Amino acid sequence: MNWYTEQWSGETKFSIAYDKQLYSEKTPFQQIDFYKGNEFGTFFTLDGLMMVNEKDEFIYHDMIVHPAFATNPGIKSVLIIGGGDGGTAREVLRYRIVEKVVMAEIDEQVFRLCQEYLPITASGIEEDSRMELRFEDGLAYVRNTPDQSFDLILVDSTDPISVGEGLFTTEFYKECYRVLNKHGILINQHESPYFAEYAANMKKAHQKIKAIFPITNVYQYHMPTYPSGHWLFGFASKSYDPLQDLQAEAWNKFGLETKYYNTDLHRGAFALPNYVKEALVRDE
Ligand code: SAM
């Protein structure tokens, strides 16, 4: 039995058994490793951190995509920043109303390797005529995008370290604001409230977004293989409130089968624990 171990904090480690390491490569951007195990199936890590596995990817990809569509069922144009495994794009492309999806992923290798080793998230993406794949830095992409280009931006990034750092800056959030139209919604990978390092990243991201968007909120979901399992997304918008403007009936009419998301859970996800609410409002 081999063990993959991720250090969640100074005194916490998380390990997953695997039968075989499928692939390993240092790209110009990061270290990519693919493993195959029993409990979690095939999984891959970037710079040693768990990214996606077959067992719980449905949770993350349901929750990064569906709350926005349940708030604005009229979304037609979507920009995904990062998301190289394809899972976020897969969920967006299920909406027939969507006409255009751009995925700006800095490392083409992530996508190509997921097409080979993780078809559950990456297969069928490139073949969808609505999909435009751009293998470039997400910050550079939004800088060069005209005003009011998208209804929705989904920031499916790694943590604010190394290549991911630029996606947690005020400049990036301001560019996202400019590139979104008047009904625009920004969903971002918003880290976690539990371990100090992730909680610090969560607070910093929230302070920056709150200074730019008129409507900001945070919602939670249970992600077993991410540090502490308690993980968040940010919901920022120019005009839609994710609770007051929730259109549950319209979303249910899409008739999408989902293993995690539903419109009751949508409401619940925005009901945060007191310690998380306090951390989000505290400035320091
Ligand atoms: N679900 C995962 C999580 O929450 O950590 C992230 C999914 S996906 C694998 C993260 C992607 O962000 C990676 O493929 C990485 O290459 C990409 N990425 C990191 N920095 C980026 C940047 N500046 N521009 C575009 N993509 C970036």
CSV table of N, CA, C and O in Angstrom, one decimal, residues 34-145:
chain,number,residue,atom,x,y,z
A,34,PHE,N,-0.3,12.2,-11.1
A,34,PHE,CA,-1.6,11.5,-11.2
A,34,PHE,C,-1.4,10.1,-10.5
A,34,PHE,O,-0.4,9.5,-10.6
A,35,TYR,N,-2.4,9.8,-9.7
A,35,TYR,CA,-2.4,8.5,-8.9
A,35,TYR,C,-3.7,7.7,-9.2
A,35,TYR,O,-4.7,8.3,-9.5
A,36,LYS,N,-3.6,6.4,-9.0
A,36,LYS,CA,-4.8,5.6,-9.0
A,36,LYS,C,-5.0,4.8,-7.7
A,36,LYS,O,-4.1,4.1,-7.4
A,37,GLY,N,-6.1,5.1,-7.0
A,37,GLY,CA,-6.3,4.3,-5.8
A,37,GLY,C,-7.7,3.7,-5.8
A,37,GLY,O,-8.4,3.7,-6.9
A,38,ASN,N,-8.1,3.2,-4.7
A,38,ASN,CA,-9.4,2.5,-4.6
A,38,ASN,C,-10.5,3.4,-4.2
A,38,ASN,O,-11.4,3.7,-4.9
A,39,GLU,N,-10.4,3.8,-2.9
A,39,GLU,CA,-11.5,4.7,-2.3
A,39,GLU,C,-11.7,5.9,-3.2
A,39,GLU,O,-12.9,6.3,-3.4
A,40,PHE,N,-10.7,6.6,-3.7
A,40,PHE,CA,-10.9,7.9,-4.4
A,40,PHE,C,-10.7,7.8,-5.9
A,40,PHE,O,-10.8,8.8,-6.6
A,41,GLY,N,-10.4,6.6,-6.3
A,41,GLY,CA,-10.2,6.4,-7.8
A,41,GLY,C,-9.0,7.1,-8.3
A,41,GLY,O,-8.0,7.3,-7.5
A,42,THR,N,-9.0,7.6,-9.5
A,42,THR,CA,-7.9,8.4,-10.0
A,42,THR,C,-7.9,9.8,-9.4
A,42,THR,O,-9.0,10.4,-9.3
A,43,PHE,N,-6.8,10.3,-9.0
A,43,PHE,CA,-6.7,11.7,-8.6
A,43,PHE,C,-5.4,12.3,-9.0
A,43,PHE,O,-4.5,11.7,-9.3
A,44,PHE,N,-5.4,13.7,-9.0
A,44,PHE,CA,-4.2,14.3,-9.4
A,44,PHE,C,-3.9,15.5,-8.4
A,44,PHE,O,-4.8,16.1,-7.8
A,45,THR,N,-2.6,15.8,-8.3
A,45,THR,CA,-2.2,16.9,-7.4
A,45,THR,C,-1.4,17.9,-8.2
A,45,THR,O,-0.8,17.5,-9.2
A,46,LEU,N,-1.4,19.1,-7.7
A,46,LEU,CA,-0.5,20.1,-8.3
A,46,LEU,C,0.4,20.7,-7.2
A,46,LEU,O,-0.2,21.0,-6.1
A,47,ASP,N,1.6,20.6,-7.4
A,47,ASP,CA,2.6,21.0,-6.3
A,47,ASP,C,2.3,20.3,-5.0
A,47,ASP,O,2.3,20.9,-4.0
A,48,GLY,N,1.9,19.0,-5.2
A,48,GLY,CA,1.6,18.2,-4.0
A,48,GLY,C,0.3,18.3,-3.3
A,48,GLY,O,0.0,17.7,-2.3
A,49,LEU,N,-0.6,19.2,-3.9
A,49,LEU,CA,-1.9,19.5,-3.2
A,49,LEU,C,-3.0,18.8,-4.0
A,49,LEU,O,-3.0,18.9,-5.2
A,50,MET,N,-3.9,18.2,-3.3
A,50,MET,CA,-5.0,17.5,-3.9
A,50,MET,C,-5.8,18.5,-4.8
A,50,MET,O,-6.2,19.6,-4.3
A,51,MET,N,-6.1,18.2,-6.0
A,51,MET,CA,-6.9,19.0,-6.9
A,51,MET,C,-8.2,18.3,-7.1
A,51,MET,O,-9.3,18.9,-6.8
A,52,VAL,N,-8.2,17.2,-7.8
A,52,VAL,CA,-9.5,16.5,-8.2
A,52,VAL,C,-9.3,15.0,-8.0
A,52,VAL,O,-8.3,14.5,-8.3
A,53,ASN,N,-10.4,14.4,-7.5
A,53,ASN,CA,-10.4,12.9,-7.5
A,53,ASN,C,-11.8,12.5,-7.9
A,53,ASN,O,-12.8,13.2,-7.8
A,54,GLU,N,-11.9,11.2,-8.4
A,54,GLU,CA,-13.2,10.7,-9.0
A,54,GLU,C,-14.3,10.7,-7.9
A,54,GLU,O,-15.4,10.8,-8.3
A,55,LYS,N,-13.9,10.5,-6.7
A,55,LYS,CA,-15.0,10.3,-5.7
A,55,LYS,C,-15.7,11.5,-5.3
A,55,LYS,O,-17.0,11.6,-5.2
A,56,ASP,N,-15.0,12.7,-5.1
A,56,ASP,CA,-15.7,13.8,-4.6
A,56,ASP,C,-15.7,15.1,-5.5
A,56,ASP,O,-16.2,16.1,-5.1
A,57,GLU,N,-15.3,14.9,-6.7
A,57,GLU,CA,-15.2,16.0,-7.7
A,57,GLU,C,-16.6,16.6,-7.9
A,57,GLU,O,-16.8,17.8,-8.2
A,58,PHE,N,-17.7,15.7,-7.8
A,58,PHE,CA,-19.1,16.2,-8.1
A,58,PHE,C,-19.5,17.3,-7.2
A,58,PHE,O,-20.2,18.2,-7.5
A,59,ILE,N,-19.0,17.2,-5.9
A,59,ILE,CA,-19.4,18.2,-4.9
A,59,ILE,C,-18.9,19.6,-5.3
A,59,ILE,O,-19.6,20.5,-5.5
A,60,TYR,N,-17.6,19.7,-5.6
A,60,TYR,CA,-17.0,20.9,-6.0
A,60,TYR,C,-17.6,21.5,-7.2
A,60,TYR,O,-17.9,22.7,-7.3
A,61,HIS,N,-17.7,20.6,-8.3
A,61,HIS,CA,-18.2,21.2,-9.6
A,61,HIS,C,-19.7,21.5,-9.6
A,61,HIS,O,-20.1,22.4,-10.3
A,62,ASP,N,-20.5,20.8,-8.8
A,62,ASP,CA,-21.9,21.2,-8.6
A,62,ASP,C,-21.9,22.6,-8.0
A,62,ASP,O,-22.6,23.5,-8.4
A,63,MET,N,-21.1,22.8,-6.9
A,63,MET,CA,-21.2,24.0,-6.1
A,63,MET,C,-20.5,25.2,-6.7
A,63,MET,O,-20.9,26.3,-6.4
A,64,ILE,N,-19.6,25.0,-7.6
A,64,ILE,CA,-19.0,26.2,-8.2
A,64,ILE,C,-19.9,26.8,-9.3
A,64,ILE,O,-19.9,28.0,-9.6
A,65,VAL,N,-20.8,25.9,-9.9
A,65,VAL,CA,-21.6,26.3,-11.1
A,65,VAL,C,-23.0,26.6,-10.8
A,65,VAL,O,-23.5,27.7,-11.1
A,66,HIS,N,-23.7,25.7,-10.1
A,66,HIS,CA,-25.2,25.8,-10.1
A,66,HIS,C,-25.8,27.0,-9.3
A,66,HIS,O,-26.8,27.5,-9.7
A,67,PRO,N,-25.2,27.4,-8.1
A,67,PRO,CA,-25.8,28.5,-7.4
A,67,PRO,C,-25.9,29.8,-8.3
A,67,PRO,O,-26.9,30.5,-8.2
A,68,ALA,N,-25.0,30.0,-9.2
A,68,ALA,CA,-25.1,31.2,-10.1
A,68,ALA,C,-26.2,31.1,-11.0
A,68,ALA,O,-27.0,32.0,-11.3
A,69,PHE,N,-26.4,29.9,-11.6
A,69,PHE,CA,-27.5,29.7,-12.6
A,69,PHE,C,-28.9,29.7,-11.9
A,69,PHE,O,-29.9,30.0,-12.5
A,70,ALA,N,-28.9,29.3,-10.6
A,70,ALA,CA,-30.2,29.3,-9.9
A,70,ALA,C,-30.6,30.8,-9.5
A,70,ALA,O,-31.7,31.1,-9.3
A,71,THR,N,-29.6,31.6,-9.5
A,71,THR,CA,-29.8,33.0,-9.2
A,71,THR,C,-30.1,33.8,-10.5
A,71,THR,O,-31.0,34.7,-10.5
A,72,ASN,N,-29.4,33.4,-11.6
A,72,ASN,CA,-29.7,34.0,-12.9
A,72,ASN,C,-29.8,32.9,-14.0
A,72,ASN,O,-28.8,32.6,-14.6
A,73,PRO,N,-31.0,32.4,-14.2
A,73,PRO,CA,-31.2,31.3,-15.1
A,73,PRO,C,-31.0,31.7,-16.6
A,73,PRO,O,-31.1,30.9,-17.5
A,74,GLY,N,-30.7,33.0,-16.8
A,74,GLY,CA,-30.5,33.5,-18.1
A,74,GLY,C,-29.1,33.6,-18.6
A,74,GLY,O,-28.8,34.2,-19.6
A,75,ILE,N,-28.2,33.0,-17.8
A,75,ILE,CA,-26.7,33.1,-18.1
A,75,ILE,C,-26.5,32.5,-19.5
A,75,ILE,O,-26.8,31.3,-19.7
A,76,LYS,N,-25.8,33.3,-20.4
A,76,LYS,CA,-25.5,32.7,-21.7
A,76,LYS,C,-24.0,32.7,-22.0
A,76,LYS,O,-23.5,31.9,-22.8
A,77,SER,N,-23.2,33.6,-21.3
A,77,SER,CA,-21.8,33.7,-21.6
A,77,SER,C,-21.0,33.5,-20.3
A,77,SER,O,-21.3,34.2,-19.3
A,78,VAL,N,-20.0,32.5,-20.3
A,78,VAL,CA,-19.3,32.2,-19.1
A,78,VAL,C,-17.8,32.2,-19.3
A,78,VAL,O,-17.4,31.6,-20.4
A,79,LEU,N,-17.1,32.8,-18.4
A,79,LEU,CA,-15.6,32.7,-18.4
A,79,LEU,C,-15.2,31.9,-17.2
A,79,LEU,O,-15.5,32.2,-16.1
A,80,ILE,N,-14.4,30.8,-17.5
A,80,ILE,CA,-13.8,30.0,-16.4
A,80,ILE,C,-12.3,30.4,-16.4
A,80,ILE,O,-11.6,30.3,-17.4
A,81,ILE,N,-11.9,30.8,-15.2
A,81,ILE,CA,-10.4,31.0,-15.0
A,81,ILE,C,-9.9,29.8,-14.3
A,81,ILE,O,-10.3,29.5,-13.2
A,82,GLY,N,-8.8,29.2,-14.9
A,82,GLY,CA,-8.3,28.0,-14.3
A,82,GLY,C,-9.2,26.8,-14.8
A,82,GLY,O,-9.5,26.7,-15.9
A,83,GLY,N,-9.5,25.9,-13.9
A,83,GLY,CA,-10.4,24.9,-14.2
A,83,GLY,C,-9.9,23.8,-15.2
A,83,GLY,O,-10.7,23.2,-15.9
A,84,GLY,N,-8.6,23.7,-15.2
A,84,GLY,CA,-8.0,22.8,-16.2
A,84,GLY,C,-8.4,21.4,-16.2
A,84,GLY,O,-8.2,20.7,-17.2
A,85,ASP,N,-9.0,20.9,-15.2
A,85,ASP,CA,-9.5,19.5,-15.2
A,85,ASP,C,-10.7,19.3,-16.0
A,85,ASP,O,-11.1,18.2,-16.3
A,86,GLY,N,-11.4,20.4,-16.3
A,86,GLY,CA,-12.6,20.3,-17.1
A,86,GLY,C,-13.9,20.2,-16.4
A,86,GLY,O,-15.0,20.3,-17.0
A,87,GLY,N,-13.9,19.9,-15.1
A,87,GLY,CA,-15.1,19.6,-14.4
A,87,GLY,C,-16.1,20.8,-14.3
A,87,GLY,O,-17.3,20.6,-14.5
A,88,THR,N,-15.6,22.0,-14.2
A,88,THR,CA,-16.4,23.2,-14.1
A,88,THR,C,-17.0,23.4,-15.5
A,88,THR,O,-18.3,23.6,-15.6
A,89,ALA,N,-16.2,23.3,-16.5
A,89,ALA,CA,-16.8,23.4,-17.9
A,89,ALA,C,-17.8,22.4,-18.2
A,89,ALA,O,-18.9,22.7,-18.8
A,90,ARG,N,-17.6,21.2,-17.7
A,90,ARG,CA,-18.6,20.1,-17.9
A,90,ARG,C,-20.0,20.5,-17.4
A,90,ARG,O,-21.0,20.4,-18.1
A,91,GLU,N,-20.0,21.0,-16.2
A,91,GLU,CA,-21.3,21.4,-15.6
A,91,GLU,C,-21.9,22.6,-16.3
A,91,GLU,O,-23.1,22.6,-16.5
A,92,VAL,N,-21.1,23.6,-16.7
A,92,VAL,CA,-21.6,24.7,-17.4
A,92,VAL,C,-22.2,24.3,-18.7
A,92,VAL,O,-23.3,24.7,-19.1
A,93,LEU,N,-21.6,23.4,-19.4
A,93,LEU,CA,-22.0,23.0,-20.8
A,93,LEU,C,-23.3,22.2,-20.7
A,93,LEU,O,-24.0,22.0,-21.7
A,94,ARG,N,-23.7,21.8,-19.5
A,94,ARG,CA,-25.0,21.1,-19.4
A,94,ARG,C,-26.2,22.0,-19.7
A,94,ARG,O,-27.3,21.5,-20.0
A,95,TYR,N,-26.0,23.3,-19.5
A,95,TYR,CA,-27.1,24.3,-19.7
A,95,TYR,C,-27.2,24.6,-21.2
A,95,TYR,O,-26.3,25.2,-21.8
A,96,ARG,N,-28.2,24.1,-21.9
A,96,ARG,CA,-28.4,24.4,-23.3
A,96,ARG,C,-28.5,25.9,-23.6
A,96,ARG,O,-28.1,26.3,-24.7
A,97,ILE,N,-28.9,26.6,-22.6
A,97,ILE,CA,-29.1,28.1,-22.9
A,97,ILE,C,-27.8,28.8,-23.0
A,97,ILE,O,-27.6,29.8,-23.6
A,98,VAL,N,-26.7,28.2,-22.5
A,98,VAL,CA,-25.4,28.8,-22.6
A,98,VAL,C,-24.9,28.7,-24.0
A,98,VAL,O,-25.0,27.7,-24.7
A,99,GLU,N,-24.4,29.9,-24.5
A,99,GLU,CA,-24.0,30.0,-25.9
A,99,GLU,C,-22.4,30.0,-26.1
A,99,GLU,O,-21.9,29.6,-27.1
A,100,LYS,N,-21.8,30.5,-25.0
A,100,LYS,CA,-20.3,30.7,-25.2
A,100,LYS,C,-19.6,30.4,-23.8
A,100,LYS,O,-20.0,31.0,-22.8
A,101,VAL,N,-18.6,29.6,-23.8
A,101,VAL,CA,-17.8,29.3,-22.6
A,101,VAL,C,-16.3,29.5,-23.0
A,101,VAL,O,-15.9,28.8,-24.0
A,102,VAL,N,-15.6,30.3,-22.3
A,102,VAL,CA,-14.2,30.5,-22.5
A,102,VAL,C,-13.5,29.9,-21.2
A,102,VAL,O,-13.9,30.2,-20.1
A,103,MET,N,-12.5,29.1,-21.4
A,103,MET,CA,-11.7,28.6,-20.3
A,103,MET,C,-10.3,29.1,-20.4
A,103,MET,O,-9.6,28.7,-21.4
A,104,ALA,N,-9.8,30.0,-19.5
A,104,ALA,CA,-8.5,30.5,-19.6
A,104,ALA,C,-7.7,29.8,-18.5
A,104,ALA,O,-7.7,30.1,-17.3
A,105,GLU,N,-7.0,28.7,-18.9
A,105,GLU,CA,-6.2,27.9,-18.1
A,105,GLU,C,-4.7,28.0,-18.4
A,105,GLU,O,-4.3,27.9,-19.6
A,106,ILE,N,-3.9,28.4,-17.4
A,106,ILE,CA,-2.5,28.7,-17.7
A,106,ILE,C,-1.7,27.5,-18.2
A,106,ILE,O,-0.7,27.7,-19.0
A,107,ASP,N,-2.0,26.3,-17.8
A,107,ASP,CA,-1.2,25.2,-18.0
A,107,ASP,C,-1.9,24.1,-18.9
A,107,ASP,O,-2.6,23.3,-18.4
A,108,GLU,N,-1.6,24.1,-20.2
A,108,GLU,CA,-2.3,23.2,-21.1
A,108,GLU,C,-2.1,21.8,-20.7
A,108,GLU,O,-3.0,20.9,-20.9
A,109,GLN,N,-0.9,21.5,-20.1
A,109,GLN,CA,-0.7,20.1,-19.7
A,109,GLN,C,-1.7,19.5,-18.7
A,109,GLN,O,-2.1,18.4,-18.8
A,110,VAL,N,-2.3,20.4,-17.8
A,110,VAL,CA,-3.3,19.9,-16.9
A,110,VAL,C,-4.5,19.4,-17.7
A,110,VAL,O,-4.9,18.3,-17.4
A,111,PHE,N,-4.9,20.2,-18.7
A,111,PHE,CA,-6.1,19.8,-19.4
A,111,PHE,C,-5.8,18.5,-20.3
A,111,PHE,O,-6.6,17.6,-20.3
A,112,ARG,N,-4.6,18.5,-20.9
A,112,ARG,CA,-4.3,17.3,-21.8
A,112,ARG,C,-4.2,16.1,-20.9
A,112,ARG,O,-4.6,15.0,-21.3
A,113,LEU,N,-3.6,16.2,-19.8
A,113,LEU,CA,-3.4,15.0,-18.9
A,113,LEU,C,-4.7,14.5,-18.4
A,113,LEU,O,-5.0,13.3,-18.2
A,114,CYS,N,-5.6,15.5,-18.0
A,114,CYS,CA,-6.9,15.1,-17.6
A,114,CYS,C,-7.7,14.4,-18.7
A,114,CYS,O,-8.5,13.5,-18.4
A,115,GLN,N,-7.5,14.9,-19.9
A,115,GLN,CA,-8.2,14.2,-21.0
A,115,GLN,C,-7.8,12.7,-21.1
A,115,GLN,O,-8.6,11.9,-21.4
A,116,GLU,N,-6.5,12.5,-20.7
A,116,GLU,CA,-6.0,11.1,-20.8
A,116,GLU,C,-6.4,10.3,-19.5
A,116,GLU,O,-6.8,9.2,-19.6
A,117,TYR,N,-6.2,10.9,-18.3
A,117,TYR,CA,-6.3,10.1,-17.1
A,117,TYR,C,-7.6,10.4,-16.3
A,117,TYR,O,-7.9,9.6,-15.4
A,118,LEU,N,-8.3,11.5,-16.6
A,118,LEU,CA,-9.4,11.8,-15.8
A,118,LEU,C,-10.6,12.2,-16.7
A,118,LEU,O,-11.1,13.3,-16.6
A,119,PRO,N,-11.0,11.3,-17.6
A,119,PRO,CA,-12.1,11.6,-18.5
A,119,PRO,C,-13.4,12.0,-17.8
A,119,PRO,O,-14.2,12.7,-18.4
A,120,ILE,N,-13.6,11.6,-16.5
A,120,ILE,CA,-14.8,12.0,-15.8
A,120,ILE,C,-15.0,13.5,-15.9
A,120,ILE,O,-16.1,14.0,-15.9
A,121,THR,N,-13.9,14.3,-15.9
A,121,THR,CA,-14.1,15.7,-15.9
A,121,THR,C,-13.7,16.3,-17.2
A,121,THR,O,-14.3,17.3,-17.6
A,122,ALA,N,-12.8,15.7,-17.9
A,122,ALA,CA,-12.2,16.4,-19.1
A,122,ALA,C,-12.8,15.9,-20.5
A,122,ALA,O,-12.7,16.6,-21.5
A,123,SER,N,-13.5,14.8,-20.5
A,123,SER,CA,-13.9,14.3,-21.8
A,123,SER,C,-15.1,15.1,-22.3
A,123,SER,O,-15.9,15.5,-21.6
A,124,GLY,N,-15.0,15.4,-23.6
A,124,GLY,CA,-16.2,16.0,-24.3
A,124,GLY,C,-16.1,17.5,-24.3
A,124,GLY,O,-16.9,18.2,-25.0
A,125,ILE,N,-15.2,18.1,-23.5
A,125,ILE,CA,-15.1,19.6,-23.3
A,125,ILE,C,-14.7,20.2,-24.7
A,125,ILE,O,-15.3,21.1,-25.2
A,126,GLU,N,-13.5,19.7,-25.1
A,126,GLU,CA,-12.9,20.3,-26.3
A,126,GLU,C,-13.9,20.2,-27.6
A,126,GLU,O,-13.9,21.0,-28.5
A,127,GLU,N,-14.7,19.1,-27.6
A,127,GLU,CA,-15.5,18.8,-28.7
A,127,GLU,C,-16.8,19.6,-28.8
A,127,GLU,O,-17.5,19.7,-29.8
A,128,ASP,N,-17.1,20.3,-27.7
A,128,ASP,CA,-18.3,21.1,-27.6
A,128,ASP,C,-18.1,22.5,-28.4
A,128,ASP,O,-17.2,23.2,-28.0
A,129,SER,N,-18.9,22.7,-29.4
A,129,SER,CA,-18.6,23.9,-30.3
A,129,SER,C,-18.8,25.2,-29.5
A,129,SER,O,-18.3,26.2,-30.0
A,130,ARG,N,-19.4,25.2,-28.4
A,130,ARG,CA,-19.5,26.5,-27.6
A,130,ARG,C,-18.3,26.8,-26.8
A,130,ARG,O,-18.2,27.9,-26.2
A,131,MET,N,-17.4,25.9,-26.8
A,131,MET,CA,-16.2,26.0,-25.9
A,131,MET,C,-15.0,26.6,-26.6
A,131,MET,O,-14.7,26.2,-27.7
A,132,GLU,N,-14.4,27.6,-25.9
A,132,GLU,CA,-13.1,28.2,-26.4
A,132,GLU,C,-12.1,28.0,-25.3
A,132,GLU,O,-12.2,28.4,-24.2
A,133,LEU,N,-11.0,27.2,-25.7
A,133,LEU,CA,-9.9,26.9,-24.7
A,133,LEU,C,-8.8,27.9,-25.0
A,133,LEU,O,-8.3,28.1,-26.1
A,134,ARG,N,-8.4,28.7,-23.9
A,134,ARG,CA,-7.3,29.6,-24.0
A,134,ARG,C,-6.3,29.2,-23.0
A,134,ARG,O,-6.5,29.3,-21.8
A,135,PHE,N,-5.1,28.7,-23.4
A,135,PHE,CA,-4.1,28.3,-22.5
A,135,PHE,C,-3.1,29.5,-22.2
A,135,PHE,O,-2.1,29.7,-22.8
A,136,GLU,N,-3.6,30.3,-21.2
A,136,GLU,CA,-2.9,31.5,-20.9
A,136,GLU,C,-3.3,31.9,-19.4
A,136,GLU,O,-4.2,31.4,-18.9
A,137,ASP,N,-2.5,32.9,-18.9
A,137,ASP,CA,-2.7,33.4,-17.5
A,137,ASP,C,-4.1,34.1,-17.5
A,137,ASP,O,-4.4,34.9,-18.4
A,138,GLY,N,-4.9,33.7,-16.5
A,138,GLY,CA,-6.2,34.3,-16.4
A,138,GLY,C,-6.2,35.8,-16.2
A,138,GLY,O,-7.1,36.5,-16.7
A,139,LEU,N,-5.2,36.3,-15.5
A,139,LEU,CA,-5.2,37.7,-15.2
A,139,LEU,C,-4.9,38.4,-16.6
A,139,LEU,O,-5.5,39.4,-16.9
A,140,ALA,N,-4.0,37.9,-17.3
A,140,ALA,CA,-3.7,38.5,-18.7
A,140,ALA,C,-4.9,38.4,-19.5
A,140,ALA,O,-5.2,39.4,-20.2
A,141,TYR,N,-5.6,37.3,-19.5
A,141,TYR,CA,-6.8,37.2,-20.3
A,141,TYR,C,-7.8,38.3,-20.0
A,141,TYR,O,-8.3,39.0,-20.9
A,142,VAL,N,-8.1,38.5,-18.7
A,142,VAL,CA,-9.2,39.5,-18.4
A,142,VAL,C,-8.7,40.9,-18.7
A,142,VAL,O,-9.5,41.7,-19.1
A,143,ARG,N,-7.4,41.1,-18.5
A,143,ARG,CA,-6.9,42.4,-18.9
A,143,ARG,C,-7.2,42.8,-20.3
A,143,ARG,O,-7.4,43.9,-20.7
A,144,ASN,N,-7.1,41.8,-21.2
A,144,ASN,CA,-7.3,42.0,-22.6
A,144,ASN,C,-8.7,41.7,-23.1
A,144,ASN,O,-8.9,41.6,-24.3
A,145,THR,N,-9.6,41.7,-22.2
A,145,THR,CA,-11.0,41.4,-22.6
A,145,THR,C,-11.9,42.7,-22.5
A,145,THR,O,-11.7,43.4,-21.5
